Amino acid sequence: MRTARIPLETKPWRGAAAQLGSPRLTLALMALLAVCVIAVSRDFGPPAWILATPLALLAVNLAGALSTQPAFRTHSALLLFHLALLAVVALAAAGRLTYLKGAVELSEGEEFGGVLTQRESGPLHGDVIERVAFTNLGFTVYYEPGMKRAQTRNRVAFVDSSGAHREAVIGDDTPLKLSGYRFYTTPNKGFAPDFVWAPALGGPPVRGTIHLPSFPAQLTRQEIEWTPPGAAQALLTRLEIEERIVDLEKSWLLRPPREHALIIAAGREHVVLRPGESHRFSEGTLHYAGLRLWMGYSVFCDWTLPWLLAACALAAGALGWHYVVRFRREPWQSADPGPLACP
Amino acid sequence: MNLELMALWGAIGVYALAGSLAIGGVVLRRLPQRWVFSLIVLGLTLHGVSIGLRWERLGHGPFITMYEILSSNVWSLLAIFALACWRLPALRPAAAIVVPLLFVMMVWLVLQSPRAGHLPPTYNTAWLYIHVGFGKVFLGAVLIAVGLSGIVLARLTRHGAAWFATLPADRQLDELAYRFLALGLIFETAMLLTGAIWAQDAWGRYWAWDPLETWAFLTWLLLAFALHARSTLRPAPPVGAVLAIGVFVLAFLTFFGVPFVTTAPHQGAI
């Protein structure tokens, strides 16, 4: 039995694909995407959700065009450019599902133990940050006249993937990369009084630091309320800097002041502590060991980064290739756009 | 007045002369093309000396203050236009539109304080030069498309048709403008890509929809829209010209307006 062959152009799916891949629809969807981008800029909601609809529709439109538009069969660079755009959208979506963004503060000498103070992540982020460890070995931040922050250099120690102990210098634009996580220094940093707390009811003494507000951003508000481990009463701790460490006229280096005191208020009781001094409060004895610095780090993880870079580079390269081939073929003086030219 | 400012004022004077000659030549229909082109090159040389002296004095390129950004853009836009005129002499009459357009930036430039700005630590990277370089080529390509589009629109009037009568037909100018817009799309794509690489290391994220990123993407989208519309809707040359001018206006507002009216960390412009 012989069956009639349906011409390709009359297959029903082909008609639907041609409609879905219509270049006029592309223009309408671009306009929709523009409206959604403006909505994102006006904080109408999470960018990922607002942009998902027009980008998905553009992806369907492109899929339809790829299967029906003859231009894509004859212009391989144009095809490559659009496929790379599709890959960018898919990778950006995958990145939003699996990313992590967070922050952590570490005093000098303190080790990061995998716990972030702030975090947001995609629903499919596979958390391995608990296994990431590094130590803040200390940092320098220079300021130029007029309180302009210059380079931050932070020495860190870590164990690399081969198990070797290593040190590196990181900064605002030079991250520490561990297990896919990137740790950057930030402008958020300050002074960290180092205490030893010995509970009055016995038990081992506890050593640790508290982080005063960011310096010099909060120059005049260097105080914080905190509660020692196991205690009920909060201690309001204020740093009194007794020397000039900030100079608006000259360059200066951020460092803990040598001349300083801590004013500690526990209820009505006020105590002045200098490095090496102790005081017995009702719930325990507080020993002030000295002043250190703390650094705030931003943490970022997105496995799609190198792939996104590759897809974007491919898109830009293919676009250039497409236009070079097209324009070399036809001098502009004799150019005729033709019945259905590609862009 | 120091040599740096003297060279700048000298350059602006030469540019003004070139622009006036270009306009006069079009109106009188005797365009002294060689003179206009030579004056633009002379102005670029003087202006280049001014930028170079400042760069040497401050130890960083013209990327920080509005004065530096306007100065470097006047230079780069005219340099790209001069380069295009050298390769495509048919473009030279567009000087009557392009140079006066840049007068706006020059007036804005002389109203700015030439004080030094602070170079943020994250600007100490090669990506700055690559990102800014791509951005300047993008804007230069779109500016040339605007020059050609201006001629197409001017020809809608009786005077304009007479002034630009010797130039190629509208359809050909439209094609040439389209090609420069296509060049602009390539370089804006590259600018966004390199900007994202830089942003990842500067701020720990490659894209965050901050105002400059948002409007730079909208400019890219409008440029892609203009190119798509040309192949899909086959607009008449004047409509294509309006689209090209729309892209330039949006790009101009994005790069010279948005960074200076927001408090986002994304300061500076291309």
mmCIF file with all atom_site columns, C-alpha atoms in Angstrom, chain A residues 8-156:
data_model
loop_
_atom_site.group_PDB
_atom_site.id
_atom_site.type_symbol
_atom_site.label_atom_id
_atom_site.label_alt_id
_atom_site.label_comp_id
_atom_site.label_asym_id
_atom_site.label_entity_id
_atom_site.label_seq_id
_atom_site.pdbx_PDB_ins_code
_atom_site.Cartn_x
_atom_site.Cartn_y
_atom_site.Cartn_z
_atom_site.occupancy
_atom_site.B_iso_or_equiv
_atom_site.pdbx_formal_charge
_atom_site.auth_seq_id
_atom_site.auth_comp_id
_atom_site.auth_asym_id
_atom_site.auth_atom_id
_atom_site.pdbx_PDB_model_num
ATOM 1   C CA . LEU A 1 8   ? 7.140  19.517 4.533  1.00 0.00 ? 8   LEU A CA 1
ATOM 2   C CA . GLU A 1 9   ? 5.612  22.986 4.430  1.00 0.00 ? 9   GLU A CA 1
ATOM 3   C CA . THR A 1 10  ? 2.087  21.678 4.928  1.00 0.00 ? 10  THR A CA 1
ATOM 4   C CA . LYS A 1 11  ? 2.785  19.513 7.996  1.00 0.00 ? 11  LYS A CA 1
ATOM 5   C CA . PRO A 1 12  ? 0.652  20.881 10.821 1.00 0.00 ? 12  PRO A CA 1
ATOM 6   C CA . TRP A 1 13  ? 3.562  21.099 13.314 1.00 0.00 ? 13  TRP A CA 1
ATOM 7   C CA . ARG A 1 14  ? 5.488  23.114 10.811 1.00 0.00 ? 14  ARG A CA 1
ATOM 8   C CA . GLY A 1 15  ? 2.754  25.718 10.562 1.00 0.00 ? 15  GLY A CA 1
ATOM 9   C CA . ALA A 1 16  ? 2.613  25.987 14.325 1.00 0.00 ? 16  ALA A CA 1
ATOM 10  C CA . ALA A 1 17  ? 6.419  26.227 14.552 1.00 0.00 ? 17  ALA A CA 1
ATOM 11  C CA . ALA A 1 18  ? 6.428  28.942 11.879 1.00 0.00 ? 18  ALA A CA 1
ATOM 12  C CA . GLN A 1 19  ? 3.903  30.937 13.894 1.00 0.00 ? 19  GLN A CA 1
ATOM 13  C CA . LEU A 1 20  ? 5.839  30.432 17.105 1.00 0.00 ? 20  LEU A CA 1
ATOM 14  C CA . GLY A 1 21  ? 9.059  31.404 15.369 1.00 0.00 ? 21  GLY A CA 1
ATOM 15  C CA . SER A 1 22  ? 7.621  34.470 13.661 1.00 0.00 ? 22  SER A CA 1
ATOM 16  C CA . PRO A 1 23  ? 10.137 37.372 13.513 1.00 0.00 ? 23  PRO A CA 1
ATOM 17  C CA . ARG A 1 24  ? 7.236  39.757 14.278 1.00 0.00 ? 24  ARG A CA 1
ATOM 18  C CA . LEU A 1 25  ? 6.591  37.815 17.473 1.00 0.00 ? 25  LEU A CA 1
ATOM 19  C CA . THR A 1 26  ? 10.313 38.236 18.287 1.00 0.00 ? 26  THR A CA 1
ATOM 20  C CA . LEU A 1 27  ? 9.884  42.015 18.124 1.00 0.00 ? 27  LEU A CA 1
ATOM 21  C CA . ALA A 1 28  ? 6.819  41.893 20.376 1.00 0.00 ? 28  ALA A CA 1
ATOM 22  C CA . LEU A 1 29  ? 8.631  39.677 22.885 1.00 0.00 ? 29  LEU A CA 1
ATOM 23  C CA . MET A 1 30  ? 11.661 41.970 22.889 1.00 0.00 ? 30  MET A CA 1
ATOM 24  C CA . ALA A 1 31  ? 9.332  44.832 23.776 1.00 0.00 ? 31  ALA A CA 1
ATOM 25  C CA . LEU A 1 32  ? 7.800  42.671 26.542 1.00 0.00 ? 32  LEU A CA 1
ATOM 26  C CA . LEU A 1 33  ? 11.285 41.868 27.859 1.00 0.00 ? 33  LEU A CA 1
ATOM 27  C CA . ALA A 1 34  ? 12.105 45.593 27.922 1.00 0.00 ? 34  ALA A CA 1
ATOM 28  C CA . VAL A 1 35  ? 8.945  46.286 29.954 1.00 0.00 ? 35  VAL A CA 1
ATOM 29  C CA . CYS A 1 36  ? 9.865  43.485 32.382 1.00 0.00 ? 36  CYS A CA 1
ATOM 30  C CA . VAL A 1 37  ? 13.440 44.797 32.753 1.00 0.00 ? 37  VAL A CA 1
ATOM 31  C CA . ILE A 1 38  ? 12.003 48.214 33.636 1.00 0.00 ? 38  ILE A CA 1
ATOM 32  C CA . ALA A 1 39  ? 9.703  46.489 36.146 1.00 0.00 ? 39  ALA A CA 1
ATOM 33  C CA . VAL A 1 40  ? 12.787 44.858 37.699 1.00 0.00 ? 40  VAL A CA 1
ATOM 34  C CA . SER A 1 41  ? 14.481 48.243 37.958 1.00 0.00 ? 41  SER A CA 1
ATOM 35  C CA . ARG A 1 42  ? 11.384 49.583 39.747 1.00 0.00 ? 42  ARG A CA 1
ATOM 36  C CA . ASP A 1 43  ? 11.543 46.745 42.301 1.00 0.00 ? 43  ASP A CA 1
ATOM 37  C CA . PHE A 1 44  ? 8.242  45.161 41.314 1.00 0.00 ? 44  PHE A CA 1
ATOM 38  C CA . GLY A 1 45  ? 9.518  41.775 42.452 1.00 0.00 ? 45  GLY A CA 1
ATOM 39  C CA . PRO A 1 46  ? 12.385 39.293 42.233 1.00 0.00 ? 46  PRO A CA 1
ATOM 40  C CA . PRO A 1 47  ? 14.210 39.754 38.878 1.00 0.00 ? 47  PRO A CA 1
ATOM 41  C CA . ALA A 1 48  ? 14.350 36.012 38.219 1.00 0.00 ? 48  ALA A CA 1
ATOM 42  C CA . TRP A 1 49  ? 10.559 35.623 38.390 1.00 0.00 ? 49  TRP A CA 1
ATOM 43  C CA . ILE A 1 50  ? 9.735  38.778 36.435 1.00 0.00 ? 50  ILE A CA 1
ATOM 44  C CA . LEU A 1 51  ? 12.168 37.960 33.634 1.00 0.00 ? 51  LEU A CA 1
ATOM 45  C CA . ALA A 1 52  ? 11.382 34.234 33.464 1.00 0.00 ? 52  ALA A CA 1
ATOM 46  C CA . THR A 1 53  ? 8.215  34.677 31.362 1.00 0.00 ? 53  THR A CA 1
ATOM 47  C CA . PRO A 1 54  ? 9.569  36.860 28.517 1.00 0.00 ? 54  PRO A CA 1
ATOM 48  C CA . LEU A 1 55  ? 12.831 34.915 28.395 1.00 0.00 ? 55  LEU A CA 1
ATOM 49  C CA . ALA A 1 56  ? 10.982 31.573 28.221 1.00 0.00 ? 56  ALA A CA 1
ATOM 50  C CA . LEU A 1 57  ? 8.706  32.948 25.484 1.00 0.00 ? 57  LEU A CA 1
ATOM 51  C CA . LEU A 1 58  ? 11.734 34.267 23.573 1.00 0.00 ? 58  LEU A CA 1
ATOM 52  C CA . ALA A 1 59  ? 13.367 30.836 23.902 1.00 0.00 ? 59  ALA A CA 1
ATOM 53  C CA . VAL A 1 60  ? 10.233 29.156 22.435 1.00 0.00 ? 60  VAL A CA 1
ATOM 54  C CA . ASN A 1 61  ? 10.123 31.796 19.691 1.00 0.00 ? 61  ASN A CA 1
ATOM 55  C CA . LEU A 1 62  ? 13.775 31.145 18.894 1.00 0.00 ? 62  LEU A CA 1
ATOM 56  C CA . ALA A 1 63  ? 13.251 27.365 18.870 1.00 0.00 ? 63  ALA A CA 1
ATOM 57  C CA . GLY A 1 64  ? 10.381 27.855 16.400 1.00 0.00 ? 64  GLY A CA 1
ATOM 58  C CA . ALA A 1 65  ? 12.503 30.179 14.259 1.00 0.00 ? 65  ALA A CA 1
ATOM 59  C CA . LEU A 1 66  ? 15.458 27.780 14.266 1.00 0.00 ? 66  LEU A CA 1
ATOM 60  C CA . SER A 1 67  ? 13.279 25.033 12.818 1.00 0.00 ? 67  SER A CA 1
ATOM 61  C CA . THR A 1 68  ? 11.472 27.144 10.232 1.00 0.00 ? 68  THR A CA 1
ATOM 62  C CA . GLN A 1 69  ? 13.538 30.183 9.205  1.00 0.00 ? 69  GLN A CA 1
ATOM 63  C CA . PRO A 1 70  ? 15.746 29.436 6.178  1.00 0.00 ? 70  PRO A CA 1
ATOM 64  C CA . ALA A 1 71  ? 18.199 32.153 7.256  1.00 0.00 ? 71  ALA A CA 1
ATOM 65  C CA . PHE A 1 72  ? 19.471 29.913 10.044 1.00 0.00 ? 72  PHE A CA 1
ATOM 66  C CA . ARG A 1 73  ? 20.223 27.089 7.589  1.00 0.00 ? 73  ARG A CA 1
ATOM 67  C CA . THR A 1 74  ? 22.274 29.311 5.308  1.00 0.00 ? 74  THR A CA 1
ATOM 68  C CA . HIS A 1 75  ? 24.001 31.460 7.957  1.00 0.00 ? 75  HIS A CA 1
ATOM 69  C CA . SER A 1 76  ? 25.755 29.143 10.380 1.00 0.00 ? 76  SER A CA 1
ATOM 70  C CA . ALA A 1 77  ? 27.295 32.030 12.391 1.00 0.00 ? 77  ALA A CA 1
ATOM 71  C CA . LEU A 1 78  ? 23.839 33.520 12.893 1.00 0.00 ? 78  LEU A CA 1
ATOM 72  C CA . LEU A 1 79  ? 22.607 30.115 14.066 1.00 0.00 ? 79  LEU A CA 1
ATOM 73  C CA . LEU A 1 80  ? 25.564 29.858 16.444 1.00 0.00 ? 80  LEU A CA 1
ATOM 74  C CA . PHE A 1 81  ? 24.873 33.346 17.852 1.00 0.00 ? 81  PHE A CA 1
ATOM 75  C CA . HIS A 1 82  ? 21.249 32.494 18.611 1.00 0.00 ? 82  HIS A CA 1
ATOM 76  C CA . LEU A 1 83  ? 22.131 29.085 20.073 1.00 0.00 ? 83  LEU A CA 1
ATOM 77  C CA . ALA A 1 84  ? 24.696 30.803 22.289 1.00 0.00 ? 84  ALA A CA 1
ATOM 78  C CA . LEU A 1 85  ? 21.987 33.276 23.433 1.00 0.00 ? 85  LEU A CA 1
ATOM 79  C CA . LEU A 1 86  ? 19.753 30.311 24.251 1.00 0.00 ? 86  LEU A CA 1
ATOM 80  C CA . ALA A 1 87  ? 22.616 28.776 26.236 1.00 0.00 ? 87  ALA A CA 1
ATOM 81  C CA . VAL A 1 88  ? 23.127 32.069 28.137 1.00 0.00 ? 88  VAL A CA 1
ATOM 82  C CA . VAL A 1 89  ? 19.458 32.129 29.170 1.00 0.00 ? 89  VAL A CA 1
ATOM 83  C CA . ALA A 1 90  ? 19.525 28.429 30.187 1.00 0.00 ? 90  ALA A CA 1
ATOM 84  C CA . LEU A 1 91  ? 22.752 28.865 32.165 1.00 0.00 ? 91  LEU A CA 1
ATOM 85  C CA . ALA A 1 92  ? 21.500 32.036 33.877 1.00 0.00 ? 92  ALA A CA 1
ATOM 86  C CA . ALA A 1 93  ? 18.365 30.128 34.915 1.00 0.00 ? 93  ALA A CA 1
ATOM 87  C CA . ALA A 1 94  ? 20.461 27.194 36.179 1.00 0.00 ? 94  ALA A CA 1
ATOM 88  C CA . GLY A 1 95  ? 22.646 29.660 38.055 1.00 0.00 ? 95  GLY A CA 1
ATOM 89  C CA . ARG A 1 96  ? 19.637 31.196 39.823 1.00 0.00 ? 96  ARG A CA 1
ATOM 90  C CA . LEU A 1 97  ? 18.543 27.739 40.958 1.00 0.00 ? 97  LEU A CA 1
ATOM 91  C CA . THR A 1 98  ? 21.933 26.751 42.373 1.00 0.00 ? 98  THR A CA 1
ATOM 92  C CA . TYR A 1 99  ? 23.735 29.956 43.428 1.00 0.00 ? 99  TYR A CA 1
ATOM 93  C CA . LEU A 1 100 ? 24.753 31.048 46.895 1.00 0.00 ? 100 LEU A CA 1
ATOM 94  C CA . LYS A 1 101 ? 25.434 34.566 48.078 1.00 0.00 ? 101 LYS A CA 1
ATOM 95  C CA . GLY A 1 102 ? 26.397 35.322 51.641 1.00 0.00 ? 102 GLY A CA 1
ATOM 96  C CA . ALA A 1 103 ? 28.567 37.165 54.123 1.00 0.00 ? 103 ALA A CA 1
ATOM 97  C CA . VAL A 1 104 ? 30.744 36.334 57.088 1.00 0.00 ? 104 VAL A CA 1
ATOM 98  C CA . GLU A 1 105 ? 32.957 38.299 59.487 1.00 0.00 ? 105 GLU A CA 1
ATOM 99  C CA . LEU A 1 106 ? 36.262 36.938 60.809 1.00 0.00 ? 106 LEU A CA 1
ATOM 100 C CA . SER A 1 107 ? 38.678 38.438 63.321 1.00 0.00 ? 107 SER A CA 1
ATOM 101 C CA . GLU A 1 108 ? 42.400 38.286 62.665 1.00 0.00 ? 108 GLU A CA 1
ATOM 102 C CA . GLY A 1 109 ? 43.556 34.772 63.433 1.00 0.00 ? 109 GLY A CA 1
ATOM 103 C CA . GLU A 1 110 ? 40.032 33.358 63.321 1.00 0.00 ? 110 GLU A CA 1
ATOM 104 C CA . GLU A 1 111 ? 39.158 30.357 61.176 1.00 0.00 ? 111 GLU A CA 1
ATOM 105 C CA . PHE A 1 112 ? 36.059 30.202 58.971 1.00 0.00 ? 112 PHE A CA 1
ATOM 106 C CA . GLY A 1 113 ? 34.147 27.114 60.000 1.00 0.00 ? 113 GLY A CA 1
ATOM 107 C CA . GLY A 1 114 ? 31.513 26.987 57.258 1.00 0.00 ? 114 GLY A CA 1
ATOM 108 C CA . VAL A 1 115 ? 28.844 29.125 58.946 1.00 0.00 ? 115 VAL A CA 1
ATOM 109 C CA . LEU A 1 116 ? 27.681 32.309 57.223 1.00 0.00 ? 116 LEU A CA 1
ATOM 110 C CA . THR A 1 117 ? 26.123 35.270 59.035 1.00 0.00 ? 117 THR A CA 1
ATOM 111 C CA . GLN A 1 118 ? 23.966 36.144 56.007 1.00 0.00 ? 118 GLN A CA 1
ATOM 112 C CA . ARG A 1 119 ? 22.998 33.913 53.121 1.00 0.00 ? 119 ARG A CA 1
ATOM 113 C CA . GLU A 1 120 ? 20.636 33.583 50.203 1.00 0.00 ? 120 GLU A CA 1
ATOM 114 C CA . SER A 1 121 ? 20.724 30.679 47.808 1.00 0.00 ? 121 SER A CA 1
ATOM 115 C CA . GLY A 1 122 ? 18.852 29.005 44.998 1.00 0.00 ? 122 GLY A CA 1
ATOM 116 C CA . PRO A 1 123 ? 16.545 26.087 45.920 1.00 0.00 ? 123 PRO A CA 1
ATOM 117 C CA . LEU A 1 124 ? 18.913 23.530 44.373 1.00 0.00 ? 124 LEU A CA 1
ATOM 118 C CA . HIS A 1 125 ? 22.168 24.775 45.919 1.00 0.00 ? 125 HIS A CA 1
ATOM 119 C CA . GLY A 1 126 ? 24.171 21.714 47.033 1.00 0.00 ? 126 GLY A CA 1
ATOM 120 C CA . ASP A 1 127 ? 25.679 22.988 50.263 1.00 0.00 ? 127 ASP A CA 1
ATOM 121 C CA . VAL A 1 128 ? 29.300 22.027 50.753 1.00 0.00 ? 128 VAL A CA 1
ATOM 122 C CA . ILE A 1 129 ? 30.311 25.266 52.470 1.00 0.00 ? 129 ILE A CA 1
ATOM 123 C CA . GLU A 1 130 ? 30.466 23.410 55.796 1.00 0.00 ? 130 GLU A CA 1
ATOM 124 C CA . ARG A 1 131 ? 33.559 21.695 54.419 1.00 0.00 ? 131 ARG A CA 1
ATOM 125 C CA . VAL A 1 132 ? 35.264 24.946 53.418 1.00 0.00 ? 132 VAL A CA 1
ATOM 126 C CA . ALA A 1 133 ? 37.873 26.313 55.841 1.00 0.00 ? 133 ALA A CA 1
ATOM 127 C CA . PHE A 1 134 ? 40.372 29.141 55.813 1.00 0.00 ? 134 PHE A CA 1
ATOM 128 C CA . THR A 1 135 ? 41.977 31.470 58.356 1.00 0.00 ? 135 THR A CA 1
ATOM 129 C CA . ASN A 1 136 ? 42.164 35.249 58.293 1.00 0.00 ? 136 ASN A CA 1
ATOM 130 C CA . LEU A 1 137 ? 45.853 35.954 58.970 1.00 0.00 ? 137 LEU A CA 1
ATOM 131 C CA . GLY A 1 138 ? 45.457 39.750 58.980 1.00 0.00 ? 138 GLY A CA 1
ATOM 132 C CA . PHE A 1 139 ? 44.991 42.541 56.492 1.00 0.00 ? 139 PHE A CA 1
ATOM 133 C CA . THR A 1 140 ? 45.997 46.055 55.510 1.00 0.00 ? 140 THR A CA 1
ATOM 134 C CA . VAL A 1 141 ? 43.702 48.793 54.213 1.00 0.00 ? 141 VAL A CA 1
ATOM 135 C CA . TYR A 1 142 ? 45.182 52.071 53.040 1.00 0.00 ? 142 TYR A CA 1
ATOM 136 C CA . TYR A 1 143 ? 43.206 55.296 52.919 1.00 0.00 ? 143 TYR A CA 1
ATOM 137 C CA . GLU A 1 144 ? 44.023 58.225 50.675 1.00 0.00 ? 144 GLU A CA 1
ATOM 138 C CA . PRO A 1 145 ? 43.442 61.854 51.752 1.00 0.00 ? 145 PRO A CA 1
ATOM 139 C CA . GLY A 1 146 ? 39.747 62.615 52.150 1.00 0.00 ? 146 GLY A CA 1
ATOM 140 C CA . MET A 1 147 ? 38.927 59.195 53.626 1.00 0.00 ? 147 MET A CA 1
ATOM 141 C CA . LYS A 1 148 ? 39.137 57.452 50.229 1.00 0.00 ? 148 LYS A CA 1
ATOM 142 C CA . ARG A 1 149 ? 39.637 53.720 50.660 1.00 0.00 ? 149 ARG A CA 1
ATOM 143 C CA . ALA A 1 150 ? 42.415 52.281 48.508 1.00 0.00 ? 150 ALA A CA 1
ATOM 144 C CA . GLN A 1 151 ? 43.671 48.714 48.155 1.00 0.00 ? 151 GLN A CA 1
ATOM 145 C CA . THR A 1 152 ? 42.778 46.027 50.708 1.00 0.00 ? 152 THR A CA 1
ATOM 146 C CA . ARG A 1 153 ? 45.252 43.163 51.081 1.00 0.00 ? 153 ARG A CA 1
ATOM 147 C CA . ASN A 1 154 ? 44.215 40.248 53.258 1.00 0.00 ? 154 ASN A CA 1
ATOM 148 C CA . ARG A 1 155 ? 46.506 37.292 53.972 1.00 0.00 ? 155 ARG A CA 1
ATOM 149 C CA . VAL A 1 156 ? 44.656 34.002 54.346 1.00 0.00 ? 156 VAL A CA 1
#
